[in-house]
Amino acid sequence: MLSFSCLAEPKVIHVLVALCDNKYQAIARVPAAIGNGQDPKNNLYWGAAYGFKTYFAKQKEWQVLQVNKPNKGKILEEIIYKHQSKDVYLIAQAYDGKYINDTVDDFISYSAGKKSASFLIDKTQIEAGAKAHLVVYVGHDALMEWSWWNYLPDSWRWYTLSKAEQEKQKTRYAAVFACKSQKYFTPPLSRLGITPLILTLHRMAPEAYSIHAMISSWLNGEAKDETRLKVATAYSQYQKLSKPALHIFTTEYSQ
């Protein structure tokens, strides 16, 4: 069973979505209408049928508290959700596809516990980013083109942390919904001491049904093998595969 520490404080999930972008990312091209990384409304990973925003809008256990649309910067839209029956907040941010490297940078920084992100909702301060209990990256695997060394200072590595920081990192989880993420994200994430929840072994579609299945299982305190099965089952259902896609998902770093 997965366990949570400090049960009195709300749990926080932080999801970073790098919008699909035909122009600025080294991806197999998708139809122009869903491949514009500057258009969150129609983007494959945000506003399309199985994009994060559209899919989660249909999930009754998640209430939208606030939608922010910054006038400038790398984040085009962010949504703050509250679980209807659990003391859990979810922050989801849609990053301009042009800034996918910044998205990865922020994800690794948050996974390291080194970059703060605070949100104020009805006088309640929500601490995400470095203090999130679960940090999730969604999108193209940009580390296929860029070395993780670009994002990871030596001072962030596990062996440099105090014992208190090491214990804190063990209680935090990271997930990466991107093609072959175990291979490319294991080197940086494993050096940070954060616990892997879901990584991928093959090329895949990082759509919201799998992310929703993971989050639901994690919040229910299910074992990692059960979470993997739930994610694989959801993926197969929407991709119309004959059996759970267990060959795509893993819960561990590569050795």
C-alpha positions as a LaTeX table, in Angstrom:
\begin{tabular}{lrrr}
\hline
Residue & $x$ (\AA) & $y$ (\AA) & $z$ (\AA) \\
\hline
Met1 & 0.00 & 0.00 & 0.00 \\
Leu2 & 1.15 & 3.56 & $-0.67$ \\
Ser3 & 1.16 & 5.79 & 2.37 \\
Phe4 & 1.01 & 9.52 & 2.89 \\
Ser5 & 2.85 & 11.47 & 5.58 \\
Cys6 & 1.49 & 14.53 & 7.39 \\
Leu7 & $-2.14$ & 13.54 & 6.93 \\
Ala8 & $-3.37$ & 16.86 & 8.32 \\
Glu9 & $-2.16$ & 18.85 & 5.33 \\
Pro10 & $-3.89$ & 18.73 & 1.92 \\
Lys11 & $-2.30$ & 16.63 & $-0.78$ \\
Val12 & $-1.15$ & 18.52 & $-3.88$ \\
Ile13 & $-0.70$ & 17.13 & $-7.39$ \\
His14 & 1.11 & 19.27 & $-9.96$ \\
Val15 & 0.71 & 18.40 & $-13.65$ \\
Leu16 & 2.84 & 20.08 & $-16.32$ \\
Val17 & 1.57 & 19.65 & $-19.88$ \\
Ala18 & 3.86 & 20.59 & $-22.77$ \\
Leu19 & 1.39 & 21.38 & $-25.55$ \\
Cys20 & 1.86 & 19.34 & $-28.72$ \\
Asp21 & 3.67 & 21.47 & $-31.30$ \\
Asn22 & 4.36 & 20.57 & $-34.93$ \\
Lys23 & 6.58 & 23.60 & $-35.42$ \\
Tyr24 & 8.81 & 23.63 & $-32.37$ \\
Gln25 & 9.05 & 19.96 & $-31.34$ \\
Ala26 & 10.75 & 16.98 & $-32.99$ \\
Ile27 & 7.55 & 14.95 & $-33.22$ \\
Ala28 & 5.67 & 12.98 & $-35.84$ \\
Arg29 & 3.37 & 15.64 & $-37.24$ \\
Val30 & $-0.26$ & 15.64 & $-36.17$ \\
Pro31 & $-3.16$ & 17.51 & $-37.86$ \\
Ala32 & $-2.55$ & 21.26 & $-37.74$ \\
Ala33 & $-5.70$ & 21.95 & $-35.72$ \\
Ile34 & $-4.43$ & 19.95 & $-32.73$ \\
Gly35 & $-0.71$ & 20.51 & $-33.24$ \\
Asn36 & $-0.49$ & 24.25 & $-32.61$ \\
Gly37 & 1.46 & 24.62 & $-29.37$ \\
Gln38 & 0.22 & 28.18 & $-28.92$ \\
Asp39 & $-3.46$ & 27.18 & $-29.00$ \\
Pro40 & $-4.44$ & 25.36 & $-25.79$ \\
Lys41 & $-8.14$ & 25.39 & $-26.67$ \\
Asn42 & $-7.68$ & 22.86 & $-29.47$ \\
Asn43 & $-4.36$ & 21.23 & $-28.57$ \\
Leu44 & $-4.04$ & 17.45 & $-28.59$ \\
Tyr45 & $-2.83$ & 17.32 & $-24.99$ \\
Trp46 & $-5.12$ & 19.99 & $-23.51$ \\
Gly47 & $-8.31$ & 20.98 & $-25.31$ \\
Ala48 & $-8.87$ & 18.04 & $-27.67$ \\
Ala49 & $-11.24$ & 15.18 & $-26.76$ \\
Tyr50 & $-8.71$ & 13.34 & $-24.58$ \\
Gly51 & $-6.62$ & 16.35 & $-23.65$ \\
Phe52 & $-6.18$ & 17.06 & $-19.97$ \\
Lys53 & $-8.59$ & 19.98 & $-19.66$ \\
Thr54 & $-11.39$ & 18.41 & $-21.67$ \\
Tyr55 & $-11.14$ & 14.97 & $-20.09$ \\
Phe56 & $-10.93$ & 16.19 & $-16.50$ \\
Ala57 & $-13.89$ & 18.52 & $-17.06$ \\
Lys58 & $-15.99$ & 15.34 & $-17.33$ \\
Gln59 & $-14.66$ & 13.74 & $-14.15$ \\
Lys60 & $-17.23$ & 14.54 & $-11.46$ \\
Glu61 & $-14.85$ & 14.01 & $-8.54$ \\
Trp62 & $-12.80$ & 17.06 & $-9.61$ \\
Gln63 & $-14.21$ & 20.54 & $-9.10$ \\
Val64 & $-12.66$ & 23.47 & $-10.98$ \\
Leu65 & $-11.84$ & 26.22 & $-8.51$ \\
Gln66 & $-10.01$ & 28.62 & $-10.77$ \\
Val67 & $-8.86$ & 29.00 & $-14.38$ \\
Asn68 & $-5.99$ & 31.38 & $-15.06$ \\
Lys69 & $-4.92$ & 32.57 & $-18.50$ \\
Pro70 & $-1.67$ & 34.56 & $-18.19$ \\
Asn71 & $-1.28$ & 37.37 & $-20.70$ \\
Lys72 & 2.35 & 36.49 & $-21.35$ \\
Gly73 & 4.97 & 33.91 & $-20.52$ \\
Lys74 & 5.48 & 30.21 & $-21.11$ \\
Ile75 & 2.27 & 29.05 & $-19.38$ \\
Leu76 & $-0.81$ & 29.71 & $-21.51$ \\
Glu77 & $-3.46$ & 28.36 & $-19.15$ \\
Glu78 & $-3.63$ & 26.82 & $-15.68$ \\
Ile79 & $-6.47$ & 25.18 & $-13.83$ \\
Ile80 & $-6.78$ & 24.56 & $-10.10$ \\
Tyr81 & $-9.01$ & 21.65 & $-9.10$ \\
Lys82 & $-10.23$ & 20.41 & $-5.72$ \\
His83 & $-11.26$ & 16.80 & $-5.14$ \\
Gln84 & $-14.90$ & 16.55 & $-4.11$ \\
Ser85 & $-14.40$ & 14.00 & $-1.33$ \\
Lys86 & $-10.68$ & 14.14 & $-0.46$ \\
Asp87 & $-8.50$ & 16.97 & 0.79 \\
Val88 & $-6.55$ & 17.10 & $-2.46$ \\
Tyr89 & $-5.71$ & 19.94 & $-4.85$ \\
Leu90 & $-4.60$ & 19.45 & $-8.43$ \\
Ile91 & $-2.73$ & 22.14 & $-10.36$ \\
Ala92 & $-2.60$ & 21.61 & $-14.14$ \\
Gln93 & $-0.60$ & 23.94 & $-16.36$ \\
Ala94 & $-0.54$ & 24.12 & $-20.16$ \\
Tyr95 & 2.89 & 25.24 & $-21.37$ \\
Asp96 & 3.37 & 26.86 & $-24.76$ \\
Gly97 & 4.77 & 24.08 & $-26.96$ \\
Lys98 & 7.62 & 26.35 & $-27.99$ \\
Tyr99 & 8.88 & 26.22 & $-24.40$ \\
Ile100 & 8.96 & 22.46 & $-23.96$ \\
Asn101 & 12.51 & 22.64 & $-22.60$ \\
Asp102 & 11.32 & 25.05 & $-19.91$ \\
Thr103 & 8.52 & 22.59 & $-19.10$ \\
Val104 & 11.05 & 19.80 & $-18.57$ \\
Asp105 & 13.24 & 22.17 & $-16.58$ \\
Asp106 & 10.36 & 23.06 & $-14.27$ \\
Phe107 & 9.34 & 19.41 & $-13.92$ \\
Ile108 & 12.83 & 18.34 & $-12.88$ \\
Ser109 & 13.15 & 21.34 & $-10.57$ \\
Tyr110 & 9.86 & 20.47 & $-8.87$ \\
Ser111 & 10.86 & 16.81 & $-8.67$ \\
Ala112 & 14.07 & 17.88 & $-6.97$ \\
Gly113 & 12.10 & 19.91 & $-4.43$ \\
Lys114 & 14.00 & 23.02 & $-5.51$ \\
Lys115 & 11.50 & 25.45 & $-7.05$ \\
Ser116 & 8.43 & 26.83 & $-5.34$ \\
Ala117 & 5.00 & 27.41 & $-6.88$ \\
Ser118 & 2.23 & 28.88 & $-4.71$ \\
Phe119 & $-1.41$ & 29.50 & $-5.51$ \\
Leu120 & $-3.99$ & 31.43 & $-3.48$ \\
Ile121 & $-7.57$ & 30.14 & $-3.56$ \\
Asp122 & $-10.15$ & 31.79 & $-1.29$ \\
Lys123 & $-7.47$ & 32.75 & 1.23 \\
Thr124 & $-6.06$ & 29.22 & 1.16 \\
Gln125 & $-2.40$ & 29.03 & 0.16 \\
Ile126 & $-1.66$ & 25.95 & $-1.95$ \\
Glu127 & 2.00 & 24.96 & $-2.11$ \\
Ala128 & 2.73 & 23.05 & $-5.31$ \\
Gly129 & 5.94 & 22.75 & $-7.32$ \\
Ala130 & 8.73 & 21.69 & $-4.98$ \\
Lys131 & 6.21 & 20.83 & $-2.26$ \\
Ala132 & 3.79 & 18.84 & $-4.42$ \\
His133 & 3.28 & 15.24 & $-3.32$ \\
Leu134 & 2.99 & 14.06 & $-6.93$ \\
Val135 & 4.59 & 15.80 & $-9.92$ \\
Val136 & 3.54 & 14.76 & $-13.44$ \\
Tyr137 & 5.01 & 15.61 & $-16.85$ \\
Val138 & 2.85 & 15.14 & $-19.96$ \\
Gly139 & 3.95 & 15.58 & $-23.57$ \\
His140 & 6.77 & 14.87 & $-25.98$ \\
Asp141 & 9.92 & 13.34 & $-24.49$ \\
Ala142 & 12.22 & 16.28 & $-25.05$ \\
Leu143 & 15.12 & 14.45 & $-23.40$ \\
Met144 & 15.37 & 12.43 & $-26.61$ \\
Glu145 & 16.93 & 15.55 & $-28.11$ \\
Trp146 & 18.51 & 17.22 & $-25.09$ \\
Ser147 & 20.69 & 15.88 & $-22.32$ \\
Trp148 & 19.29 & 15.81 & $-18.79$ \\
Trp149 & 22.61 & 17.31 & $-17.70$ \\
Asn150 & 21.20 & 20.64 & $-18.89$ \\
Tyr151 & 18.65 & 20.57 & $-16.09$ \\
Leu152 & 20.35 & 18.96 & $-13.09$ \\
Pro153 & 22.91 & 20.84 & $-10.97$ \\
Asp154 & 25.23 & 18.63 & $-8.93$ \\
Ser155 & 23.96 & 20.26 & $-5.74$ \\
Trp156 & 20.51 & 18.70 & $-6.28$ \\
Arg157 & 21.73 & 15.11 & $-6.23$ \\
Trp158 & 20.59 & 12.66 & $-3.59$ \\
Tyr159 & 23.93 & 12.27 & $-1.86$ \\
Thr160 & 24.21 & 16.04 & $-1.30$ \\
Leu161 & 20.89 & 16.26 & 0.59 \\
Ser162 & 20.49 & 16.28 & 4.33 \\
Lys163 & 18.92 & 13.20 & 5.90 \\
Ala164 & 15.71 & 15.14 & 6.46 \\
Glu165 & 15.61 & 16.17 & 2.80 \\
Gln166 & 16.30 & 12.60 & 1.71 \\
Glu167 & 13.42 & 11.28 & 3.80 \\
Lys168 & 11.11 & 13.96 & 2.39 \\
Gln169 & 12.06 & 13.08 & $-1.17$ \\
Lys170 & 11.24 & 9.41 & $-0.56$ \\
Thr171 & 7.63 & 10.36 & 0.22 \\
Arg172 & 7.18 & 12.27 & $-3.05$ \\
Tyr173 & 6.24 & 10.76 & $-6.41$ \\
Ala174 & 7.00 & 11.59 & $-10.05$ \\
Ala175 & 5.34 & 10.34 & $-13.23$ \\
Val176 & 6.18 & 10.95 & $-16.88$ \\
Phe177 & 3.64 & 10.35 & $-19.65$ \\
Ala178 & 5.88 & 10.62 & $-22.70$ \\
Cys179 & 7.42 & 8.16 & $-25.14$ \\
Lys180 & 10.05 & 5.85 & $-23.59$ \\
Ser181 & 10.23 & 8.00 & $-20.49$ \\
Gln182 & 11.84 & 5.34 & $-18.31$ \\
Lys183 & 14.94 & 5.35 & $-20.51$ \\
Tyr184 & 15.30 & 9.12 & $-20.72$ \\
Phe185 & 13.99 & 10.33 & $-17.36$ \\
Thr186 & 15.53 & 7.69 & $-15.10$ \\
Pro187 & 19.00 & 9.36 & $-15.07$ \\
Pro188 & 17.84 & 12.73 & $-13.69$ \\
Leu189 & 14.94 & 11.57 & $-11.52$ \\
Ser190 & 16.75 & 8.67 & $-9.88$ \\
Arg191 & 19.52 & 11.05 & $-8.81$ \\
Leu192 & 16.96 & 13.19 & $-6.98$ \\
Gly193 & 15.62 & 10.46 & $-4.70$ \\
Ile194 & 11.98 & 11.00 & $-5.71$ \\
Thr195 & 9.90 & 7.81 & $-6.03$ \\
Pro196 & 8.70 & 6.82 & $-9.53$ \\
Leu197 & 4.98 & 6.15 & $-9.89$ \\
Ile198 & 4.46 & 5.68 & $-13.64$ \\
Leu199 & 7.03 & 5.74 & $-16.46$ \\
Thr200 & 6.76 & 4.36 & $-19.98$ \\
Leu201 & 8.73 & 1.78 & $-21.94$ \\
His202 & 7.59 & 2.41 & $-25.51$ \\
Arg203 & 6.09 & 5.08 & $-27.71$ \\
Met204 & 2.64 & 6.02 & $-26.51$ \\
Ala205 & $-0.11$ & 8.63 & $-26.57$ \\
Pro206 & 0.12 & 10.78 & $-23.41$ \\
Glu207 & $-3.60$ & 11.41 & $-23.14$ \\
Ala208 & $-5.57$ & 12.19 & $-20.00$ \\
Tyr209 & $-7.42$ & 8.90 & $-19.40$ \\
Ser210 & $-4.19$ & 7.19 & $-18.31$ \\
Ile211 & $-3.24$ & 10.11 & $-16.09$ \\
His212 & $-6.68$ & 10.10 & $-14.48$ \\
Ala213 & $-6.42$ & 6.36 & $-13.80$ \\
Met214 & $-3.03$ & 6.83 & $-12.15$ \\
Ile215 & $-4.15$ & 9.70 & $-9.95$ \\
Ser216 & $-7.31$ & 7.89 & $-8.84$ \\
Ser217 & $-5.36$ & 4.76 & $-7.91$ \\
Trp218 & $-2.67$ & 6.75 & $-6.10$ \\
Leu219 & $-5.24$ & 8.70 & $-4.08$ \\
Asn220 & $-6.87$ & 5.42 & $-3.07$ \\
Gly221 & $-3.54$ & 4.30 & $-1.63$ \\
Glu222 & $-3.27$ & 1.31 & $-3.94$ \\
Ala223 & $-0.02$ & $-0.58$ & $-4.46$ \\
Lys224 & 2.11 & 0.46 & $-7.41$ \\
Asp225 & 1.39 & $-2.77$ & $-9.30$ \\
Glu226 & $-2.33$ & $-2.05$ & $-9.04$ \\
Thr227 & $-1.77$ & 1.51 & $-10.22$ \\
Arg228 & 0.16 & 0.21 & $-13.22$ \\
Leu229 & $-2.67$ & $-2.19$ & $-14.05$ \\
Lys230 & $-5.28$ & 0.58 & $-13.80$ \\
Val231 & $-3.23$ & 2.84 & $-16.08$ \\
Ala232 & $-2.60$ & 0.05 & $-18.60$ \\
Thr233 & $-6.28$ & $-0.91$ & $-18.60$ \\
Ala234 & $-7.43$ & 2.64 & $-19.24$ \\
Tyr235 & $-4.90$ & 3.04 & $-22.02$ \\
Ser236 & $-6.04$ & $-0.16$ & $-23.73$ \\
Gln237 & $-9.69$ & 0.79 & $-23.42$ \\
Tyr238 & $-9.25$ & 4.09 & $-25.23$ \\
Gln239 & $-6.68$ & 2.80 & $-27.70$ \\
Lys240 & $-8.93$ & $-0.20$ & $-28.44$ \\
Leu241 & $-6.32$ & $-2.81$ & $-27.57$ \\
Ser242 & $-7.30$ & $-6.38$ & $-26.73$ \\
Lys243 & $-5.66$ & $-6.50$ & $-23.28$ \\
Pro244 & $-4.12$ & $-4.14$ & $-20.71$ \\
Ala245 & $-1.03$ & $-2.45$ & $-22.14$ \\
Leu246 & 1.26 & $-3.59$ & $-19.34$ \\
His247 & 4.17 & $-3.67$ & $-21.79$ \\
Ile248 & 3.99 & 0.13 & $-22.08$ \\
Phe249 & 4.01 & 1.15 & $-18.41$ \\
Thr250 & 6.36 & 0.57 & $-15.49$ \\
Thr251 & 6.52 & 1.76 & $-11.90$ \\
Glu252 & 10.30 & 1.63 & $-11.53$ \\
Tyr253 & 13.43 & 3.33 & $-12.80$ \\
Ser254 & 15.66 & 1.43 & $-15.22$ \\
Gln255 & 18.67 & $-0.30$ & $-13.70$ \\
\hline
\end{tabular}
